[in-house]
PDB file of C-alpha atoms in Angstrom:
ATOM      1  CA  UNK I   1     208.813 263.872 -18.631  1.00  0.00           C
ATOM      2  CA  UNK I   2     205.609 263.731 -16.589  1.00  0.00           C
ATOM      3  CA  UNK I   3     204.456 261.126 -18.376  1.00  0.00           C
ATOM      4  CA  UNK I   4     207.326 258.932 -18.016  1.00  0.00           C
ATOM      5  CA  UNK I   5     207.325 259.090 -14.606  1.00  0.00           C
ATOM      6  CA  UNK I   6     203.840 257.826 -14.292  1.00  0.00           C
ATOM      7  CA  UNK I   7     204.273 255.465 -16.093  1.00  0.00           C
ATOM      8  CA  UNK I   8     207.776 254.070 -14.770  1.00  0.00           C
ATOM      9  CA  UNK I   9     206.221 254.267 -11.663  1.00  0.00           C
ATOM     10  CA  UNK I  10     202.821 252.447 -12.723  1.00  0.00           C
ATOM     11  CA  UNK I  11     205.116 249.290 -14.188  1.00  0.00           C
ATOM     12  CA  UNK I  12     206.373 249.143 -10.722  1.00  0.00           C
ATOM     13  CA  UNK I  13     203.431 248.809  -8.947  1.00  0.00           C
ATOM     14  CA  UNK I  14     202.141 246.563 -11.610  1.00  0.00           C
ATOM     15  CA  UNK I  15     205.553 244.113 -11.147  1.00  0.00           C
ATOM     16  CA  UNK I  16     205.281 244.344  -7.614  1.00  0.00           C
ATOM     17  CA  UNK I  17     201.152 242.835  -8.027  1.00  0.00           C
ATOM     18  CA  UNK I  18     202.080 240.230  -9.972  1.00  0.00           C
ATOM     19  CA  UNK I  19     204.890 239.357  -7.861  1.00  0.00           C
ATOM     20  CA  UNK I  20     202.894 239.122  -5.207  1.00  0.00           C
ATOM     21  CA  UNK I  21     200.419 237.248  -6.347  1.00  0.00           C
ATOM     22  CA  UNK I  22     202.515 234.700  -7.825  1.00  0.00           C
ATOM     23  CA  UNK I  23     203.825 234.336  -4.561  1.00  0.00           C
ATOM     24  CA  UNK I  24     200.455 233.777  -2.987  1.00  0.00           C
ATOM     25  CA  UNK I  25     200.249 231.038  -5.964  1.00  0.00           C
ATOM     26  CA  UNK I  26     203.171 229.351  -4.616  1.00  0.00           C
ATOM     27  CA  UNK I  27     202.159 229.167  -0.854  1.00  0.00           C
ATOM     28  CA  UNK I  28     198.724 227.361  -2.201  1.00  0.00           C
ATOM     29  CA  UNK I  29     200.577 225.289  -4.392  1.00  0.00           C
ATOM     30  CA  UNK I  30     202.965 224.101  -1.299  1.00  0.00           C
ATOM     31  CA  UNK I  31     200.537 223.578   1.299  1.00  0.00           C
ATOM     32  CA  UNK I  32     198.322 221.809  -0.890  1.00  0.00           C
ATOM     33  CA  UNK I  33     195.366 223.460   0.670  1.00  0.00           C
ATOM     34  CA  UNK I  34     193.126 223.834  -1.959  1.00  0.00           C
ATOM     35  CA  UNK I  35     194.292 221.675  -5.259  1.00  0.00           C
ATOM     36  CA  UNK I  36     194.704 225.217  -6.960  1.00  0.00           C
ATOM     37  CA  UNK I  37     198.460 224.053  -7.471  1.00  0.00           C
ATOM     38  CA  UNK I  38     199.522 221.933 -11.058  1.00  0.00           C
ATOM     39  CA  UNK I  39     201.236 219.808  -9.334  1.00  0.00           C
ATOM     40  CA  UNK I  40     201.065 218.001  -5.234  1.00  0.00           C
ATOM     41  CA  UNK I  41     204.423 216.301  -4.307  1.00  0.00           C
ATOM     42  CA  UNK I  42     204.252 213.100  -2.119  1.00  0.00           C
ATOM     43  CA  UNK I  43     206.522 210.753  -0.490  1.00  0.00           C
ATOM     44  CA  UNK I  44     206.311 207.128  -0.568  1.00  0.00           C
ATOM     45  CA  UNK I  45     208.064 203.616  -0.575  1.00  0.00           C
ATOM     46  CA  UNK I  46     209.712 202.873  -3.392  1.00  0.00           C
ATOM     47  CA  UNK I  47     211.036 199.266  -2.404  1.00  0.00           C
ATOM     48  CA  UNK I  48     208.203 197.870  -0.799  1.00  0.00           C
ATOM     49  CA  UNK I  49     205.924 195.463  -2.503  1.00  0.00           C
ATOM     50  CA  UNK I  50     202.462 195.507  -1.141  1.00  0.00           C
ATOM     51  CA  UNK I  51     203.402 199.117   0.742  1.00  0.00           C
ATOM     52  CA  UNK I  52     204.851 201.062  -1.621  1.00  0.00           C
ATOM     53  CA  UNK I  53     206.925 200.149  -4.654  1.00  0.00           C
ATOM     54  CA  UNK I  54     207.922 201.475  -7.908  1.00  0.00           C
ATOM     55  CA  UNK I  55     207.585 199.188 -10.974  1.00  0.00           C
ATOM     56  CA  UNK I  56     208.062 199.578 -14.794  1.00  0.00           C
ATOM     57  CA  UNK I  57     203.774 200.146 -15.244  1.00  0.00           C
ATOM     58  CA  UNK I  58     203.780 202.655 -11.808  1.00  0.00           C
ATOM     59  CA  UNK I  59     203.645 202.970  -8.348  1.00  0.00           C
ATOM     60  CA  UNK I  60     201.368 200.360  -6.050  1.00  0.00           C
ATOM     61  CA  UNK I  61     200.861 199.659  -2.860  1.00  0.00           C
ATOM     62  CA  UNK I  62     198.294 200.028  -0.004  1.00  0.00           C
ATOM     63  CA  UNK I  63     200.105 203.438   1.222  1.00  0.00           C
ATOM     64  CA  UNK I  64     200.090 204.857  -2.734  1.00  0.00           C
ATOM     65  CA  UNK I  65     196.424 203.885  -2.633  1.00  0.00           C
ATOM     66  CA  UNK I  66     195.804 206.003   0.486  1.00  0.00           C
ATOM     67  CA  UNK I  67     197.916 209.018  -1.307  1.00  0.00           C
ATOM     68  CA  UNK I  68     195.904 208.849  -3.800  1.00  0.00           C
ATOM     69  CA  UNK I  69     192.484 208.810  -2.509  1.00  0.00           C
ATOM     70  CA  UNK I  70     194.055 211.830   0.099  1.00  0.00           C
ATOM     71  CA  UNK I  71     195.087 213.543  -3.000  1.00  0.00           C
ATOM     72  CA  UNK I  72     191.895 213.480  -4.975  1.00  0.00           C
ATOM     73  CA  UNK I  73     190.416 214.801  -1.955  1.00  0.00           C
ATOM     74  CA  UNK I  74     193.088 217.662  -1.641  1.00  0.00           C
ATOM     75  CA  UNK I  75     191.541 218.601  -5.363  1.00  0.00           C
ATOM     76  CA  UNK I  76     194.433 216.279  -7.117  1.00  0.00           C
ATOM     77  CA  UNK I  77     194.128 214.202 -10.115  1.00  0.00           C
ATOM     78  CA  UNK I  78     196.617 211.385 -10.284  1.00  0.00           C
ATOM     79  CA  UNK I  79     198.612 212.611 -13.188  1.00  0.00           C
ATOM     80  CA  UNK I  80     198.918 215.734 -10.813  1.00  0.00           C
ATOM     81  CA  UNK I  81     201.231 213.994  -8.055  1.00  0.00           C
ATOM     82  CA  UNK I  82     204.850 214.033  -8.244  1.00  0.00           C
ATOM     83  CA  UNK I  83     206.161 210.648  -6.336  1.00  0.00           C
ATOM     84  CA  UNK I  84     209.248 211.007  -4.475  1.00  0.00           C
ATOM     85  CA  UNK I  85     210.979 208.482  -2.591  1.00  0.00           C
ATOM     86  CA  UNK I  86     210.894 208.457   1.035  1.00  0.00           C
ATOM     87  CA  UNK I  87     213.565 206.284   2.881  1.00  0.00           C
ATOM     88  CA  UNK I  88     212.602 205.980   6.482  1.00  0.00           C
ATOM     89  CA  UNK I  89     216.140 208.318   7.545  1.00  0.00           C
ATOM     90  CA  UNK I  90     214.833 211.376   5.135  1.00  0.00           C
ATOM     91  CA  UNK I  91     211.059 211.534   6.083  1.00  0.00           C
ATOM     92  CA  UNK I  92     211.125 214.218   9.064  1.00  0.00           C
ATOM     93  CA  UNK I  93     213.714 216.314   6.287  1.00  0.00           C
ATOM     94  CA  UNK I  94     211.783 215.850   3.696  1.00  0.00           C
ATOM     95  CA  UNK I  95     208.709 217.287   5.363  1.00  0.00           C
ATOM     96  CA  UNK I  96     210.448 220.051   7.183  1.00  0.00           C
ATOM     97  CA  UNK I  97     212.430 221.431   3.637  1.00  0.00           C
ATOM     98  CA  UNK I  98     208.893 221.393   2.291  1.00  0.00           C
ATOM     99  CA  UNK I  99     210.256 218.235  -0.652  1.00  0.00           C
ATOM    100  CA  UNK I 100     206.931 216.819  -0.086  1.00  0.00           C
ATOM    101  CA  UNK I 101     203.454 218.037   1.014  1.00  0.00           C
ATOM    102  CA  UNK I 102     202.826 214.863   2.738  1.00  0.00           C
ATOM    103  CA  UNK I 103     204.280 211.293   2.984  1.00  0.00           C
ATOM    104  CA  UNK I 104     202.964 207.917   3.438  1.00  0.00           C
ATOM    105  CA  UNK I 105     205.670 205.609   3.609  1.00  0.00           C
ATOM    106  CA  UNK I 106     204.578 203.007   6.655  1.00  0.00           C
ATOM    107  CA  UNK I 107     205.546 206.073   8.536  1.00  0.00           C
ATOM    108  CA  UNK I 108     204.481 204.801  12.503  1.00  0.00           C
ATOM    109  CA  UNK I 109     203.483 207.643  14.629  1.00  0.00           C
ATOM    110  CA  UNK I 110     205.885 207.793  17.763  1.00  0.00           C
ATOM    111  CA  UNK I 111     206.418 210.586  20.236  1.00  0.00           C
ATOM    112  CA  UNK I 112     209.692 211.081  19.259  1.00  0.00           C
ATOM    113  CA  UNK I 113     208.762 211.615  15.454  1.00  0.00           C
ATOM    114  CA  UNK I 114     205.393 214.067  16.516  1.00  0.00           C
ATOM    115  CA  UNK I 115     208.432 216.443  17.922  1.00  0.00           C
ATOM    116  CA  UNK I 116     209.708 217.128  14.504  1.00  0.00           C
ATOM    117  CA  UNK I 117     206.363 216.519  12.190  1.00  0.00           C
ATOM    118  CA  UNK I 118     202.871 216.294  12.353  1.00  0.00           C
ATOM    119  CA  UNK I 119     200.745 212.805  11.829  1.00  0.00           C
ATOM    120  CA  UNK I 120     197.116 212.922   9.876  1.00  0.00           C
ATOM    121  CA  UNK I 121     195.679 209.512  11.005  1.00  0.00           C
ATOM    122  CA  UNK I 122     196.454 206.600  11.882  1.00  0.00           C
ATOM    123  CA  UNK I 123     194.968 204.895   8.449  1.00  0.00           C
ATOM    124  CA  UNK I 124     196.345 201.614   9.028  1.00  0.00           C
ATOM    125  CA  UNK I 125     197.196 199.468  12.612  1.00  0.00           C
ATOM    126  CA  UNK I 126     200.394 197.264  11.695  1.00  0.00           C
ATOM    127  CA  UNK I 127     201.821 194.386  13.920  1.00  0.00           C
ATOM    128  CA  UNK I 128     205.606 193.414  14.456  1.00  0.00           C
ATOM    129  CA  UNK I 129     205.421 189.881  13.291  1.00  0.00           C
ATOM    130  CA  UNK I 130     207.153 186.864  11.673  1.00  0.00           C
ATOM    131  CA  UNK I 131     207.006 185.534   8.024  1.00  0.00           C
ATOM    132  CA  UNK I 132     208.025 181.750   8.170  1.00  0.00           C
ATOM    133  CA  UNK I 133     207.497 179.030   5.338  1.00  0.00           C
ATOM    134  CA  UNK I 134     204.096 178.099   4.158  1.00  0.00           C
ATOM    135  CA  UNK I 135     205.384 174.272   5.184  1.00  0.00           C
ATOM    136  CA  UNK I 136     207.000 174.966   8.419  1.00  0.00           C
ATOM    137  CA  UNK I 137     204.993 173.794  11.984  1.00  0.00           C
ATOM    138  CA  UNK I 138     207.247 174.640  14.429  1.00  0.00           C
ATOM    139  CA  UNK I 139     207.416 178.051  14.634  1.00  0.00           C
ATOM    140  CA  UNK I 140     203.990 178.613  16.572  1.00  0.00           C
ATOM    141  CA  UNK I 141     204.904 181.364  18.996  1.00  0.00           C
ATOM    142  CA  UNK I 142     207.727 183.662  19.708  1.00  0.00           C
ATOM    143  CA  UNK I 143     209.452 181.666  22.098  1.00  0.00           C
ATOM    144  CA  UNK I 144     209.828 179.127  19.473  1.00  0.00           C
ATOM    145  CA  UNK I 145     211.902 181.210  17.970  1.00  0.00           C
ATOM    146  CA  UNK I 146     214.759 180.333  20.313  1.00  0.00           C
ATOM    147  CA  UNK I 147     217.349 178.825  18.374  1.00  0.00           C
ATOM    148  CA  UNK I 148     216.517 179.554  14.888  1.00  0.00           C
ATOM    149  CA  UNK I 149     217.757 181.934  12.508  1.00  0.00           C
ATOM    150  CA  UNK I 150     215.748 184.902  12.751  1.00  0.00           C
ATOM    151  CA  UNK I 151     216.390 187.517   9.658  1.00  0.00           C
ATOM    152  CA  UNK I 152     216.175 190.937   9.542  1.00  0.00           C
ATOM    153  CA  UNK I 153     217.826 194.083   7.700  1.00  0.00           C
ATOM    154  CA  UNK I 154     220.479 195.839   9.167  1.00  0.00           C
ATOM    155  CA  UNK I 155     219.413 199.204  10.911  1.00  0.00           C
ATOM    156  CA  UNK I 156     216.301 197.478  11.950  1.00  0.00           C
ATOM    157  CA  UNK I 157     215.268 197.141  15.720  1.00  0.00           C
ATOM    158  CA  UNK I 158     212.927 194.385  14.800  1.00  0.00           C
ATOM    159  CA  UNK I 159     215.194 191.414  15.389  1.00  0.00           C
ATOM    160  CA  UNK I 160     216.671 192.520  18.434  1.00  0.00           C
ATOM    161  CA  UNK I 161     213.490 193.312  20.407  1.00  0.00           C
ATOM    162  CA  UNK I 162     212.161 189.812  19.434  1.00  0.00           C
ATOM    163  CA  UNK I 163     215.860 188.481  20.988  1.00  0.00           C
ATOM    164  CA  UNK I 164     215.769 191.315  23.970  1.00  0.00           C
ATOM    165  CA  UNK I 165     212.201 190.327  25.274  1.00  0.00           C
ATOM    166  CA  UNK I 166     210.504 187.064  23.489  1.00  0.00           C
ATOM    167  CA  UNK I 167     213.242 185.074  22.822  1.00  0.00           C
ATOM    168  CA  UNK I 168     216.347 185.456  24.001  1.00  0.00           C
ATOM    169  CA  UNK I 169     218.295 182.314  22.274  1.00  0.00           C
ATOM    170  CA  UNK I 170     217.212 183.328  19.037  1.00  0.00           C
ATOM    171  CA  UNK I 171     220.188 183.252  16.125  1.00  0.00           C
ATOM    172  CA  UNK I 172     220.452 186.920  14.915  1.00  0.00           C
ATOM    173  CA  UNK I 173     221.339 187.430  10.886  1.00  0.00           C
ATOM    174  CA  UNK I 174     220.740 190.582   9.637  1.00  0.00           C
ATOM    175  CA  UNK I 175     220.896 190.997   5.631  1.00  0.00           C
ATOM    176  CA  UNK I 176     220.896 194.338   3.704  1.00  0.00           C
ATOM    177  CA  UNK I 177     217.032 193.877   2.085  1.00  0.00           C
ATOM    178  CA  UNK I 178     213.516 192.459   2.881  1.00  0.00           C
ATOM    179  CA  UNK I 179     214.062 190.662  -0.457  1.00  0.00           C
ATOM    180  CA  UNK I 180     218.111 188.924   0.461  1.00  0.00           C
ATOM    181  CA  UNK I 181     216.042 187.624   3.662  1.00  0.00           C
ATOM    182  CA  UNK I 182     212.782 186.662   1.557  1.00  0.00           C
ATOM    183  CA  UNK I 183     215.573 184.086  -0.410  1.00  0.00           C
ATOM    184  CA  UNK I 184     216.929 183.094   2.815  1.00  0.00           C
ATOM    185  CA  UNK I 185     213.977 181.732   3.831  1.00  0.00           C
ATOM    186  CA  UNK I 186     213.256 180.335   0.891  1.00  0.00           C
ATOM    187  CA  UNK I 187     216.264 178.776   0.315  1.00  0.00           C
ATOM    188  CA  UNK I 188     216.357 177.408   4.477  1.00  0.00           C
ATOM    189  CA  UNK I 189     219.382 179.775   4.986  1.00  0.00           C
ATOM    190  CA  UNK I 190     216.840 181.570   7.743  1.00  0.00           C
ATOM    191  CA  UNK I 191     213.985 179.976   9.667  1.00  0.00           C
ATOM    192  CA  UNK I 192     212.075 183.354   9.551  1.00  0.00           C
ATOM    193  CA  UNK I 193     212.065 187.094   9.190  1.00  0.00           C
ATOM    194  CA  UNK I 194     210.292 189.669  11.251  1.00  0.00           C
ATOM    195  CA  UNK I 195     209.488 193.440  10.872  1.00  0.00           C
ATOM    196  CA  UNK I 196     205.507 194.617  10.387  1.00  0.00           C
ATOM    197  CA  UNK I 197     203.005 192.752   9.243  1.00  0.00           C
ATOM    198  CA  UNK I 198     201.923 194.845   6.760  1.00  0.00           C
ATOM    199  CA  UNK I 199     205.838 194.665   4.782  1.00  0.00           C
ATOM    200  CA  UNK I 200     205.426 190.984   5.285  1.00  0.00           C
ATOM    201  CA  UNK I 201     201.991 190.542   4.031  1.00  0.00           C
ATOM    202  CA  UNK I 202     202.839 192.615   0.842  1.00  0.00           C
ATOM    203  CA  UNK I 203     206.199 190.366   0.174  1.00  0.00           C
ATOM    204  CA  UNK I 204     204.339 187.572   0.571  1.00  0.00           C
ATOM    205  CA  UNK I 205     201.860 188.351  -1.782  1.00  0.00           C
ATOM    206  CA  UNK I 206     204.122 188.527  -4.463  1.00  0.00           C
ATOM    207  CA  UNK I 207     203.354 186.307  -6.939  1.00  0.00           C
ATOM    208  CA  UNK I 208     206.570 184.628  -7.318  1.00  0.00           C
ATOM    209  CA  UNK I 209     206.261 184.228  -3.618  1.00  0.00           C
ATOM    210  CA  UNK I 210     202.440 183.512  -3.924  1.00  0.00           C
ATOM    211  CA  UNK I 211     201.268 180.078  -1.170  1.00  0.00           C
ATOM    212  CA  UNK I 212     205.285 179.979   0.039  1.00  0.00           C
ATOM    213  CA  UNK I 213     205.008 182.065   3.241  1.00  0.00           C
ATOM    214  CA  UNK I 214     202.514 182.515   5.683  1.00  0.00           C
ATOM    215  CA  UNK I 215     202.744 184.854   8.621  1.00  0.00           C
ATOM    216  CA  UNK I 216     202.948 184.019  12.240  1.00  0.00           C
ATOM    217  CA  UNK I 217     200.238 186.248  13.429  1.00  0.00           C
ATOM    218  CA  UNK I 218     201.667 187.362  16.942  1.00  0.00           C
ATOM    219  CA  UNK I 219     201.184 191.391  17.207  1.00  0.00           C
ATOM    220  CA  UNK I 220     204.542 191.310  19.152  1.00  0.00           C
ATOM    221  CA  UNK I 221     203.958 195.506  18.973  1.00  0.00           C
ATOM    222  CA  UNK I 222     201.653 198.120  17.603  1.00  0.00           C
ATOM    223  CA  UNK I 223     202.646 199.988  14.918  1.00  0.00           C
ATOM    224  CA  UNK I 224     199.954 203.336  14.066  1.00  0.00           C
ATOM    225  CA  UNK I 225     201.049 204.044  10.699  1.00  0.00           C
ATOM    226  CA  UNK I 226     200.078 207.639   9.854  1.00  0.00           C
ATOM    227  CA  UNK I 227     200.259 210.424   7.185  1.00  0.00           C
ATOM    228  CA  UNK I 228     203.380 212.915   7.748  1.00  0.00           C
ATOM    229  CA  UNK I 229     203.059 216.978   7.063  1.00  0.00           C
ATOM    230  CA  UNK I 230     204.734 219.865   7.926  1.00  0.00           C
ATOM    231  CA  UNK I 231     204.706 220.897  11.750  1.00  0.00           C
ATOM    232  CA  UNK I 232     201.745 223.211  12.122  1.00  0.00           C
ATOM    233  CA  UNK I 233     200.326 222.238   8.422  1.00  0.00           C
ATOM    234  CA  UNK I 234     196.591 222.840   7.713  1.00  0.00           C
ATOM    235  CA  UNK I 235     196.803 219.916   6.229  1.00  0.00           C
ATOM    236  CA  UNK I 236     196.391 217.440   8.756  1.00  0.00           C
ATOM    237  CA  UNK I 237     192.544 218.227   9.543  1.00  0.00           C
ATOM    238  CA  UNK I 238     191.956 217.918   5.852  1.00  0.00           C
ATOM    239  CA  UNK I 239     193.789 214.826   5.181  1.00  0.00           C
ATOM    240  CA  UNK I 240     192.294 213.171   8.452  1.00  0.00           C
ATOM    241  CA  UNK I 241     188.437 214.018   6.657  1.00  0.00           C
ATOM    242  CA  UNK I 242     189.476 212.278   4.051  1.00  0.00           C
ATOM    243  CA  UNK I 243     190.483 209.091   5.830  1.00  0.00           C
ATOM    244  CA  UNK I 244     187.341 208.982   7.318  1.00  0.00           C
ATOM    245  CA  UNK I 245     185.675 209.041   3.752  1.00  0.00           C
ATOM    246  CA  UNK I 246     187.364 206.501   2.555  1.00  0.00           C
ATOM    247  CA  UNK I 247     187.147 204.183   5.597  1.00  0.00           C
ATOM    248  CA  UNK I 248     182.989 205.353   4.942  1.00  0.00           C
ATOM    249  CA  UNK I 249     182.823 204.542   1.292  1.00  0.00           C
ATOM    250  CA  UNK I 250     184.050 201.175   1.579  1.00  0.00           C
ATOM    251  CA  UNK I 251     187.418 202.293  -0.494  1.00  0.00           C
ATOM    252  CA  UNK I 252     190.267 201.674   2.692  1.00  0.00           C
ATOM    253  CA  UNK I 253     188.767 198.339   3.010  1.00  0.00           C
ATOM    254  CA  UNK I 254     189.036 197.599  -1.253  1.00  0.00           C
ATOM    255  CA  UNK I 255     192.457 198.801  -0.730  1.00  0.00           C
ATOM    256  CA  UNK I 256     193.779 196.164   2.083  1.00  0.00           C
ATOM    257  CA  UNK I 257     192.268 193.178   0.073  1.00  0.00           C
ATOM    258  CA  UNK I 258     193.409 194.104  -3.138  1.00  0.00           C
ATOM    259  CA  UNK I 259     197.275 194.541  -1.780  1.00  0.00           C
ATOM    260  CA  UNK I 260     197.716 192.302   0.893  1.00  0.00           C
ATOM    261  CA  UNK I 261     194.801 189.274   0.527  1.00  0.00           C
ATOM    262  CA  UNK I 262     197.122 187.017  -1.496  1.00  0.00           C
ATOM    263  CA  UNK I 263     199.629 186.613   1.837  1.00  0.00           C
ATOM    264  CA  UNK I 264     195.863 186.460   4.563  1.00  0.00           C
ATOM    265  CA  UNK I 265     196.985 188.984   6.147  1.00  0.00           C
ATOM    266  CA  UNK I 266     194.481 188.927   9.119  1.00  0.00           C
ATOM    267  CA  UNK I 267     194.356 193.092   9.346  1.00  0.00           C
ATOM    268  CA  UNK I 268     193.332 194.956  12.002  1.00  0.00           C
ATOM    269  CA  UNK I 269     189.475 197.147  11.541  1.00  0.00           C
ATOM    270  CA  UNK I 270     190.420 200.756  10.510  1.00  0.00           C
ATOM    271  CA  UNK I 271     191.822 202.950  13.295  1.00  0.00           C
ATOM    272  CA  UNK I 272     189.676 205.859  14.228  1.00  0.00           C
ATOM    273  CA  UNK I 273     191.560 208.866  13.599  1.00  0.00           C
ATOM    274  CA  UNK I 274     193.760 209.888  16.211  1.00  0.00           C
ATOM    275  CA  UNK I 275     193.100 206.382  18.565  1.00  0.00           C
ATOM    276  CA  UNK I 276     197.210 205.878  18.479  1.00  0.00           C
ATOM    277  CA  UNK I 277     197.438 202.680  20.344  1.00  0.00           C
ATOM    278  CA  UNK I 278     200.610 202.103  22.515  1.00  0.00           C
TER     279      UNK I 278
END
């Protein structure tokens, strides 16, 4: 009877161990502190082209590029990282249910987001801006935009500010995708379409779309895009060493040619970490 009790009692403490330090497996896993996890989850773009898409061969982009370098850092190899989409109304959610350890997603560091999450960065130093047919002359400012059909998707502030502040006769028309108001302007339906830069350069440089746009180049705003964790994550100080490695090894720079240099997209030098312009 002795016996039995010991031992009872020894498979107890023994459960309870490995409990615990399966537990402790889990909490590395999720923070994604030190790549001892199988598996890093990550949220992106999956609609847009030059950002973050994803396609029948995999995901591309200039954000997925950044993930990845991040994650190889973190200890991940790419067949390690789950990609989960990120629409722009899920991110903070996303982050704070632990979904993902960290998104990039042309996420733009505001003060009302950096209640809610914490930003690693900024990696990248967007523009509000105009796309507008390679053959088209007259649109050489944003007051010319005053009377013509300025596109933009619905939800999107974009438009409005440019019709608010720059020009107020503008002719709002707001479709439900980048890609309806790509084949507006194509088609002379729109005169032009505005949201960042960056989402315009990577449409553009599309090949379908390849020598059929050009951009406007007016920085109407700044836009900081950075790297969203958890509120009070570790992993922002190790994500931000990263970005500096790869802005040092010459890989950020690879990254912006190879996704956006078909549209000549005039990009910004890379942001030193934690310069958030206003």
């Amino acid at each position: 009877m002795k016996l039995r009790k010991v031992t009872a009692a020894s498979a107890v403490v023994l459960a309870l161990a490995v409990t615990a330090t399966a537990c402790g497996s889990n909490d590395d896993k999720d923070s994604g502190s030190s790549g001892g996890g199988k598996k890093i989850a990550i949220g992106i773009k999956f609609d847009q082209p030059g950002i973050g898409q994803k396609t029948p061969q995999g995901y591309t982009g200039f954000d997925v590029d950044v993930a990845k370098y991040v994650a190889k850092k973190l200890g991940y190899d790419e067949d390690q990282i789950q990609w989960k989409e990120a629409k722009s109304a899920d991110r903070e959610t996303m982050l704070q249910r632990g979904d993902v350890q960290f998104i990039a997603a042309s996420y733009s560091i505001t003060p009302e987001r950096e209640k809610k999450v914490d930003f690693a960065g900024p990696y990248l130093l967007a523009h509000q801006d105009v796309l507008v047919r390679a053959d088209d002359d007259s649109i050489k400012s944003p007051a010319d935009l005053n009377s013509k059909k300025l596109c933009s998707v619905t939800g999107s502030t974009s438009a409005q500010n440019i019709k608010d502040k720059l020009a107020p006769k503008a002719n709002l028309l707001k479709y439900p995708t980048y890609s309806a108001c790509l084949t507006g302007l194509q088609n002379k339906a729109v005169d032009a379409l505005t949201t960042d830069d960056s989402i315009l350069a990577g449409y553009a440089s599309q090949a379908q779309f390849k020598g059929k746009f050009k951009l406007g180049g007016f920085k109407m705003t700044n836009e900081n895009y950075g790297i969203g964790v958890k509120k009070g994550s570790d992993l922002k100080d190790k994500i931000n060493k990263a970005l500096e490695e790869m802005v040092a090894d010459g890989s950020w720079e690879k990254a912006v040619k190879a996704n956006f240099g078909p549209a000549n997209y005039q990009y910004d030098p890379a942001p030193k970490i934690g310069d958030v312009k206003p």
